[in-house]
Short mmCIF file of C-alpha atoms in Angstrom, two decimals:
data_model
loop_
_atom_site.label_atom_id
_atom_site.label_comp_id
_atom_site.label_asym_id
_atom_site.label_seq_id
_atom_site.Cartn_x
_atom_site.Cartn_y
_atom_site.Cartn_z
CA UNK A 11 -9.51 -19.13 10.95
CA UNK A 12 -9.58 -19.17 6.89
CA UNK A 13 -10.08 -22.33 5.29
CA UNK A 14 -6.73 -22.40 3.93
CA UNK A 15 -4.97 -21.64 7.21
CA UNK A 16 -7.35 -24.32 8.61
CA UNK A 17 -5.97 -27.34 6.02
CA UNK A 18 -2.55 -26.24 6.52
CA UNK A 19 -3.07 -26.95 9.97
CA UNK A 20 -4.45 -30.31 9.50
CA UNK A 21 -1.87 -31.40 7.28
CA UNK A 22 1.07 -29.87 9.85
CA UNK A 23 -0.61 -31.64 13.00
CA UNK A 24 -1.39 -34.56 10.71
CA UNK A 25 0.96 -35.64 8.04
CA UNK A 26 3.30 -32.67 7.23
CA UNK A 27 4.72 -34.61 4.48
CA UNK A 28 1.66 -34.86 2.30
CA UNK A 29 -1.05 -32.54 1.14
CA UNK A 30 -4.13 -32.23 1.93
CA UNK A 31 -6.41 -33.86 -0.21
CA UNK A 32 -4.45 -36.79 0.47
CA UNK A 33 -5.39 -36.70 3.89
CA UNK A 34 -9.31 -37.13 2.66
CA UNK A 35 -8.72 -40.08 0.68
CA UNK A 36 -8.27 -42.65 3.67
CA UNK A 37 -7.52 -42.44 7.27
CA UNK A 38 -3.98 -42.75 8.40
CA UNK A 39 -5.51 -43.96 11.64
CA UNK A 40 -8.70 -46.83 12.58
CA UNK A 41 -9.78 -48.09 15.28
CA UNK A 42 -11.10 -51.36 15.32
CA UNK A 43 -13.25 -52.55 18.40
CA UNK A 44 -13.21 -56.22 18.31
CA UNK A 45 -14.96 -56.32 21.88
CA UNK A 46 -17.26 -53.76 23.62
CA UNK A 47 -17.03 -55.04 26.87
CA UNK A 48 -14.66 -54.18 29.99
CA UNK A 49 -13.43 -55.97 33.49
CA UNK A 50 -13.25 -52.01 35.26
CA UNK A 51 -15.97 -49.57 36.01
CA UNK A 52 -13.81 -46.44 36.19
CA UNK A 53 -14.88 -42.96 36.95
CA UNK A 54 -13.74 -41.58 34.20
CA UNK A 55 -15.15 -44.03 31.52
CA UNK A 56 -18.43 -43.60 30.29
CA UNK A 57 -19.47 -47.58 30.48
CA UNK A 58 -22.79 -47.39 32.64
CA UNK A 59 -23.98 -44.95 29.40
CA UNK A 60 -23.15 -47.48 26.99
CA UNK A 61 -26.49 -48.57 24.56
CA UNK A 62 -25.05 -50.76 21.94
CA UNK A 63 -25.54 -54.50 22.49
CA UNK A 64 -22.94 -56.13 20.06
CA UNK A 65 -20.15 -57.33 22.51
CA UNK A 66 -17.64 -58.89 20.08
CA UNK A 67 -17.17 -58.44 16.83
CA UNK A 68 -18.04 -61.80 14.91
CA UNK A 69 -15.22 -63.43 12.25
CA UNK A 70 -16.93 -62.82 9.19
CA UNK A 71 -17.04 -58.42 9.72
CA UNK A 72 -13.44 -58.65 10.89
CA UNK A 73 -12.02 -60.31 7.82
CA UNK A 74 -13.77 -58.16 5.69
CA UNK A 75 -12.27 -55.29 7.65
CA UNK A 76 -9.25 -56.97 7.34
CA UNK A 77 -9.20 -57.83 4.15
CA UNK A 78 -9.45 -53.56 2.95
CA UNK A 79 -7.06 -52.70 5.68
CA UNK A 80 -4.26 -54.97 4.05
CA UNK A 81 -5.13 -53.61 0.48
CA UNK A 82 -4.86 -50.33 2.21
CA UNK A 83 -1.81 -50.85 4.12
CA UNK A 84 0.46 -48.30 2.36
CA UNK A 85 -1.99 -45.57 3.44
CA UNK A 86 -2.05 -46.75 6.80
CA UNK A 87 0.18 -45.32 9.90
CA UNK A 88 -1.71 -47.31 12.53
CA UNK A 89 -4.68 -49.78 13.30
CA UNK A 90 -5.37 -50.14 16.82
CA UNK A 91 -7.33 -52.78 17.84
CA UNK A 92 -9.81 -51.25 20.81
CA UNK A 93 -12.11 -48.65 20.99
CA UNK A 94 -14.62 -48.77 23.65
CA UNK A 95 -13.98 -51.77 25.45
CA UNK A 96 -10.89 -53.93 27.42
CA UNK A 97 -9.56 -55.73 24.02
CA UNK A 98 -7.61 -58.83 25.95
CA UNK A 99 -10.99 -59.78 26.40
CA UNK A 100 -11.14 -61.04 23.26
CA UNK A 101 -10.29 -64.67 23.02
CA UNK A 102 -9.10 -64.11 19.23
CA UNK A 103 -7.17 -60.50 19.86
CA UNK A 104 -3.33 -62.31 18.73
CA UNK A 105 -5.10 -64.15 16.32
CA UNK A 106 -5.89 -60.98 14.60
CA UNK A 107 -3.00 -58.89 14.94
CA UNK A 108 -1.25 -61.62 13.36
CA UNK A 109 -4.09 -61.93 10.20
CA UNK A 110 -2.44 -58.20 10.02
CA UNK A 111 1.09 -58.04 10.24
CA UNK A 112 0.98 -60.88 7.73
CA UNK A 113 -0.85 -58.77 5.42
CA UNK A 114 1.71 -56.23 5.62
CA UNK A 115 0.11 -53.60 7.95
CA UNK A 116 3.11 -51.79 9.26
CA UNK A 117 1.85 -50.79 12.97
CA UNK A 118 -0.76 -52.28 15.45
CA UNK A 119 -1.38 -51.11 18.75
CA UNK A 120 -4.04 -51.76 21.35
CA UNK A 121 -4.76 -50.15 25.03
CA UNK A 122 -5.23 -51.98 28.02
CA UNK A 123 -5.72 -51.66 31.59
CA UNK A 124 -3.17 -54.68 31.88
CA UNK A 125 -5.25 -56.79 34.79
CA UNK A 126 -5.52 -59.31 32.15
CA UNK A 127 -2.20 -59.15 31.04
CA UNK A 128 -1.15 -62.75 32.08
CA UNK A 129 2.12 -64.89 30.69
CA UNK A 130 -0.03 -66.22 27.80
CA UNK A 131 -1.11 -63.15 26.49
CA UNK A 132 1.67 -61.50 26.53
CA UNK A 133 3.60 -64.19 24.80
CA UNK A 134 1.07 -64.75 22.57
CA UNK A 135 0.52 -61.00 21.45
CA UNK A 136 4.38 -60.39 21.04
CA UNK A 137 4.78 -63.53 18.63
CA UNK A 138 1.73 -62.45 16.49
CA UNK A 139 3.54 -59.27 16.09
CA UNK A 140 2.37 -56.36 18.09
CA UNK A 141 3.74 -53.29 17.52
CA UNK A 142 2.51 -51.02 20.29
CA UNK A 143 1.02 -51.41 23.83
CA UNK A 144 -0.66 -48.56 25.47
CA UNK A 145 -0.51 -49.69 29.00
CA UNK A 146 -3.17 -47.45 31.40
CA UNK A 147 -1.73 -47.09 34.56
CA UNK A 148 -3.38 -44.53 36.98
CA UNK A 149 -1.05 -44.40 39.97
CA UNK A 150 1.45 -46.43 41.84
CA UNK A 151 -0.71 -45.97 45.14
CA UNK A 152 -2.84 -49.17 45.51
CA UNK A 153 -5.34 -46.70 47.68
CA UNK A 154 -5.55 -44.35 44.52
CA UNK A 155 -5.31 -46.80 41.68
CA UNK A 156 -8.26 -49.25 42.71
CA UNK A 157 -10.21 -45.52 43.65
CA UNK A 158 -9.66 -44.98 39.64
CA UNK A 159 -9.56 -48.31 38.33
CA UNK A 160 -12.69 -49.73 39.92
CA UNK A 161 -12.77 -53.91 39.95
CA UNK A 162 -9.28 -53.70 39.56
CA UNK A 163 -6.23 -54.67 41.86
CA UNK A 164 -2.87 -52.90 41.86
CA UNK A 165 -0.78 -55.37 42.55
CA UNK A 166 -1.64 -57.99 39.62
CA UNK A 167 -1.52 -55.02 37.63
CA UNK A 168 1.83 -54.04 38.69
CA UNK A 169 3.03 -57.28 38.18
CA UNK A 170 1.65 -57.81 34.85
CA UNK A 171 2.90 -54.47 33.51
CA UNK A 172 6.44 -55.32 34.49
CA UNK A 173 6.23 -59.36 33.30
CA UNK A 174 5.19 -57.52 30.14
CA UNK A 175 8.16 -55.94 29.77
CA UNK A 176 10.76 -58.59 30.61
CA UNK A 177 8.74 -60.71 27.89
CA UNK A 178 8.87 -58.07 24.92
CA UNK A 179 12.80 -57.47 25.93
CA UNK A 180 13.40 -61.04 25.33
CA UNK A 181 10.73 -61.97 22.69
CA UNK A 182 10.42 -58.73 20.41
CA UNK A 183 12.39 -55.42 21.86
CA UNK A 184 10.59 -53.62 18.81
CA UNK A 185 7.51 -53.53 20.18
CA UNK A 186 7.06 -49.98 21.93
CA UNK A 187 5.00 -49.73 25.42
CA UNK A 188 3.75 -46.41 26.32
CA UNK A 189 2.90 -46.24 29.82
CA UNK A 190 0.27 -43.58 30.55
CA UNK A 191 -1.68 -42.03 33.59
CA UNK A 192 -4.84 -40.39 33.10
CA UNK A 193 -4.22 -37.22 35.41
CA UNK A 194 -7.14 -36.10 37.58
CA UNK A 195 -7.86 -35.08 41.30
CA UNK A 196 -6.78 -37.86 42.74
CA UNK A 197 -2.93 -38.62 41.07
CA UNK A 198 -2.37 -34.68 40.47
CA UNK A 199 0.87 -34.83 42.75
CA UNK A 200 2.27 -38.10 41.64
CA UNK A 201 3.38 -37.18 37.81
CA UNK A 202 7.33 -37.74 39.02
CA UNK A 203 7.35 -40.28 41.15
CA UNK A 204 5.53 -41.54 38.37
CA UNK A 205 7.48 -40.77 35.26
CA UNK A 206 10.58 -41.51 37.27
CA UNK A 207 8.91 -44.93 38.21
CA UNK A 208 8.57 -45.98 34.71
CA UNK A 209 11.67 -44.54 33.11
CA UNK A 210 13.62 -46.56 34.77
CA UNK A 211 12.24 -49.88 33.95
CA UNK A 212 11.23 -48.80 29.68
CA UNK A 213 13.89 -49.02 26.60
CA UNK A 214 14.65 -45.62 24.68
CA UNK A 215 11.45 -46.77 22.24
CA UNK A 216 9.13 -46.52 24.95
CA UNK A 217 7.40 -43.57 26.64
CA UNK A 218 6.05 -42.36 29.76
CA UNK A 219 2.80 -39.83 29.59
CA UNK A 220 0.11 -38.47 31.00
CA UNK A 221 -3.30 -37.35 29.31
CA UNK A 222 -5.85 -34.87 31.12
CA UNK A 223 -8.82 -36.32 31.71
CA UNK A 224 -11.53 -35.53 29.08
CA UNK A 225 -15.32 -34.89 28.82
CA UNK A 226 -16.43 -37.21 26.24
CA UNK A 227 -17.16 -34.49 24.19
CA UNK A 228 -19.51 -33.10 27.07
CA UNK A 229 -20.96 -36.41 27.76
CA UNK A 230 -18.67 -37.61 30.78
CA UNK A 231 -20.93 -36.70 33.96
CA UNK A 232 -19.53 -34.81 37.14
CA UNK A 233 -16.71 -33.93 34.67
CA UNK A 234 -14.11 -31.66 36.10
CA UNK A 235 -11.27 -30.19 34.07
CA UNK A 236 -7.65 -30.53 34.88
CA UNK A 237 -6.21 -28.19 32.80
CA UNK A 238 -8.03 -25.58 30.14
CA UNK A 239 -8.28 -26.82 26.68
CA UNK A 240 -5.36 -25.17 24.24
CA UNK A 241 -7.24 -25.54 20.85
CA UNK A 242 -10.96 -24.94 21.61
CA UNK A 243 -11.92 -23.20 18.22
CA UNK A 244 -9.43 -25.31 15.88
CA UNK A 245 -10.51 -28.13 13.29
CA UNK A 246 -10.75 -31.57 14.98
CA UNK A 247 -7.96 -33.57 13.43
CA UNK A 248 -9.86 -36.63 13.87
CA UNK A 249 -12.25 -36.29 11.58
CA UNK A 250 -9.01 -35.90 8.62
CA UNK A 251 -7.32 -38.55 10.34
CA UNK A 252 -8.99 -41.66 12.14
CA UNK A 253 -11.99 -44.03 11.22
CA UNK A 254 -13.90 -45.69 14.33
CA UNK A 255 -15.50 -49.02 13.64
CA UNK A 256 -17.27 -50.61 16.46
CA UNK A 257 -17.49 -54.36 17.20
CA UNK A 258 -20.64 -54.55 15.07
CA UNK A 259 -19.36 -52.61 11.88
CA UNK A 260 -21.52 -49.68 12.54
CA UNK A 261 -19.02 -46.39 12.09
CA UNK A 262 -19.58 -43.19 14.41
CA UNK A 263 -18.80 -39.89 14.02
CA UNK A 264 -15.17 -39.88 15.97
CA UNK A 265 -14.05 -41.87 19.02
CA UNK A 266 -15.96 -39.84 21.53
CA UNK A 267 -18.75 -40.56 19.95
CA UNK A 268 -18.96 -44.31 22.41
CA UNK A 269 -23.06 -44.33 21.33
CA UNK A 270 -23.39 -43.68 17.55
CA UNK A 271 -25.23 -40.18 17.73
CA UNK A 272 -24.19 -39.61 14.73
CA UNK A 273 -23.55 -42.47 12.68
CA UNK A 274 -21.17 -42.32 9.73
CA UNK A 275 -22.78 -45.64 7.75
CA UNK A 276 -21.60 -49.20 8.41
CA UNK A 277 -18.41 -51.51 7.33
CA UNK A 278 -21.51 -53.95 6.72
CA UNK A 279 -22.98 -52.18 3.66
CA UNK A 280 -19.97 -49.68 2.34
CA UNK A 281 -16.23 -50.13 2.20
CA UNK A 282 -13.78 -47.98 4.82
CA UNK A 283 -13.06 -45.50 1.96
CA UNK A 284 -16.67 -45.23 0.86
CA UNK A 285 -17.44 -44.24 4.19
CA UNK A 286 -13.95 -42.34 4.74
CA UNK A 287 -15.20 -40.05 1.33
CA UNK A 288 -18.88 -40.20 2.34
CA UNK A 289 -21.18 -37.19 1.97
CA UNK A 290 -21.71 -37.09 5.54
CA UNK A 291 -18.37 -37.50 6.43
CA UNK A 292 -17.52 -34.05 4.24
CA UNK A 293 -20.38 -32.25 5.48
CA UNK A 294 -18.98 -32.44 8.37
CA UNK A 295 -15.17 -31.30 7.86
CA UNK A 296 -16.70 -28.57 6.29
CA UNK A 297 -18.35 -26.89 9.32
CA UNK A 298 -15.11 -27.89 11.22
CA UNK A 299 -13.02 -25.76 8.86
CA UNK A 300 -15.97 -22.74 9.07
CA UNK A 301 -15.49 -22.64 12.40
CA UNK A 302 -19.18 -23.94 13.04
CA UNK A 303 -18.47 -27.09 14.53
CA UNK A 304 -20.39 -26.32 17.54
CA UNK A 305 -23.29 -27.54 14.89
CA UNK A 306 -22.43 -30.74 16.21
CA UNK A 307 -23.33 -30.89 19.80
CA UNK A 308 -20.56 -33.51 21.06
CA UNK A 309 -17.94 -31.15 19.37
CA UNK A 310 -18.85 -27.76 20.78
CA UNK A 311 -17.32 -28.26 24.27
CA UNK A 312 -15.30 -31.60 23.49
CA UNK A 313 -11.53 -31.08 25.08
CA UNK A 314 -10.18 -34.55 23.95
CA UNK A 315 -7.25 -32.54 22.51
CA UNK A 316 -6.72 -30.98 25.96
CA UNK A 317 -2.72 -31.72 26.17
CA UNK A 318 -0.22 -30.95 28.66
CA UNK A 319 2.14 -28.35 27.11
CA UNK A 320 5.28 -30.74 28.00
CA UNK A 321 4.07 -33.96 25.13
CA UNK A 322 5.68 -31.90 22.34
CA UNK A 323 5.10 -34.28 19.16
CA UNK A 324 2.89 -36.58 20.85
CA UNK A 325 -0.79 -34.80 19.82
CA UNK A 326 0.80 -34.73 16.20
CA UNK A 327 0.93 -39.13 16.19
CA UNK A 328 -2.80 -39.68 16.19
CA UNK A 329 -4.17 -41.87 18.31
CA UNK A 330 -1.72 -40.90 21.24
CA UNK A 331 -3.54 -37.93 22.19
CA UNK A 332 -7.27 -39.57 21.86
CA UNK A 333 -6.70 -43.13 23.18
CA UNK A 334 -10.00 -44.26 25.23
CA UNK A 335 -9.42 -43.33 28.98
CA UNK A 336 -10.73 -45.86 30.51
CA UNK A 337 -8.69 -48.99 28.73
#
């Protein structure tokens, strides 16, 4: 593909409205990871790899984070507070999507696996002013769900998920839940009994999706694919689109990238657009857009953007189509 044809790509599946060297001036997208820790040991997830040893992500780093993030809230579409880890672990999650929302940042979203979901939570995170709840639900067959979500149990799940959304239509009815299986052997036959399941219990803002399982960007082991991967040789958009910062500031390459094998720089030393502008950070788009990302070994074979053909405008939101699989 031609460099130009490449960008114009990027910008379409990105931001159609703007061009594309404002999509290189900050991400529309970040991921903050205010804990690296989680309750489940799913099949699909790549904890028992994990090699970083910063659990959760200490006040000081956060408000510094925070405090760019609100100067930068214009540019934003979305800050998601999780990356690698179960984020209602953290004692202080409301606490910080409310530090936020006051500052003005327009949308923030986080991805659970909903066991620890309880009353307080919930309450808590609505009033603070959550925007978004990715909700990871992998069946509605106890046998099959705690097969996929190891350590956890359906039915406080179940019942979580649905307190959760008697408590947002009553507390804040703006705040969107997307409820999402991760499809794979085991739930292949259950999409709608599934979707139909859900439907019927979410508002008109809310959505019901699935997302193929993924490789990690070749680092899952005993992967097997789902479905083939529809944009194998394109650009990724996430390096023209989303910032990772883990729990203890360092920044990776992409999301995929769970143990810094390629490390960006660090929140500690350089700002979110220093590192967003970076050096390495263009190096990098460039062999994307030569079509010589397979330079970078967790890109060659990485299917993250392997999507059903039936999410029409989902892959185009970022951070829909890439969310972690196993929170």
């Amino acid at each position: 593909m031609e460099i130009s044809k490449a960008q114009e790509y990027l910008v379409r599946r990105i931001s159609p409205s703007e061009k594309y060297q404002d999509l290189i001036q900050f991400p529309r997208y970040l991921e903050i990871e205010t804990v690296n820790a989680c309750n489940a040991r799913c099949p699909m997830c790549t904890i028992n790899d994990w090699q970083r040893d910063t659990p959760t992500m200490k006040d000081e780093l956060f408000e510094k984070i925070a405090a760019e993030v609100i100067d930068n809230a214009d540019e934003l579409r979305r800050v998601s507070l999780y990356r690698d880890g179960e984020p209602l672990l953290d004692k202080k999650l409301a606490d910080r999507v409310a530090v936020l929302k006051d500052g003005g940042v327009k949308k923030i979203s986080i991805s659970t696996n909903v066991s620890l979901l309880d009353n307080k939570k919930s309450e808590d995170l609505l009033h603070a002013g959550l925007d978004m709840i990715i909700m990871s639900i992998d069946s509605l067959q106890k046998e099959v769900f705690e097969k996929i979500r190891v350590r956890l149990t359906f039915e406080e799940v179940l019942d979580n998920a649905l307190n959760f959304i008697e408590k947002r239509n009553k507390i804040r009815p703006e705040t969107r839940i997307w409820v999402r299986m991760i499809l794979q052997d085991d739930n292949m036959n259950e999409w709608q009994t599934y979707e139909d399941f859900w439907s019927d219990r979410l508002s008109e803002l809310d959505r019901v999706y699935y997302h193929n399982l993924f490789n990690w960007g070749g680092q899952l082991n005993n992967y097997t694919p789902v479905d083939k991967s529809f944009e194998p040789n394109l650009p990724c958009v996430a390096l023209w689109s989303l910032l990772v910062i883990f729990a203890n500031g360092d920044v990776p390459l992409c999301n995929v990238d769970y143990n810094n094998k390629y490390p960006t720089g660090s929140i500690m030393t350089n700002s979110i657009k220093e590192l967003w502008q970076s050096k390495i950070a263009h190096q990098r788009r460039l062999l994307h857009l030569n079509d010589q990302k397979s330079h970078i070994s967790l890109c060659e074979n990485c299917n993250v953007w392997d999507e059903p053909p039936d999410l029409e405008g989902i892959s185009s939101q970022y951070a829909t189509a890439v969310e972690v699989q196993m929170s």
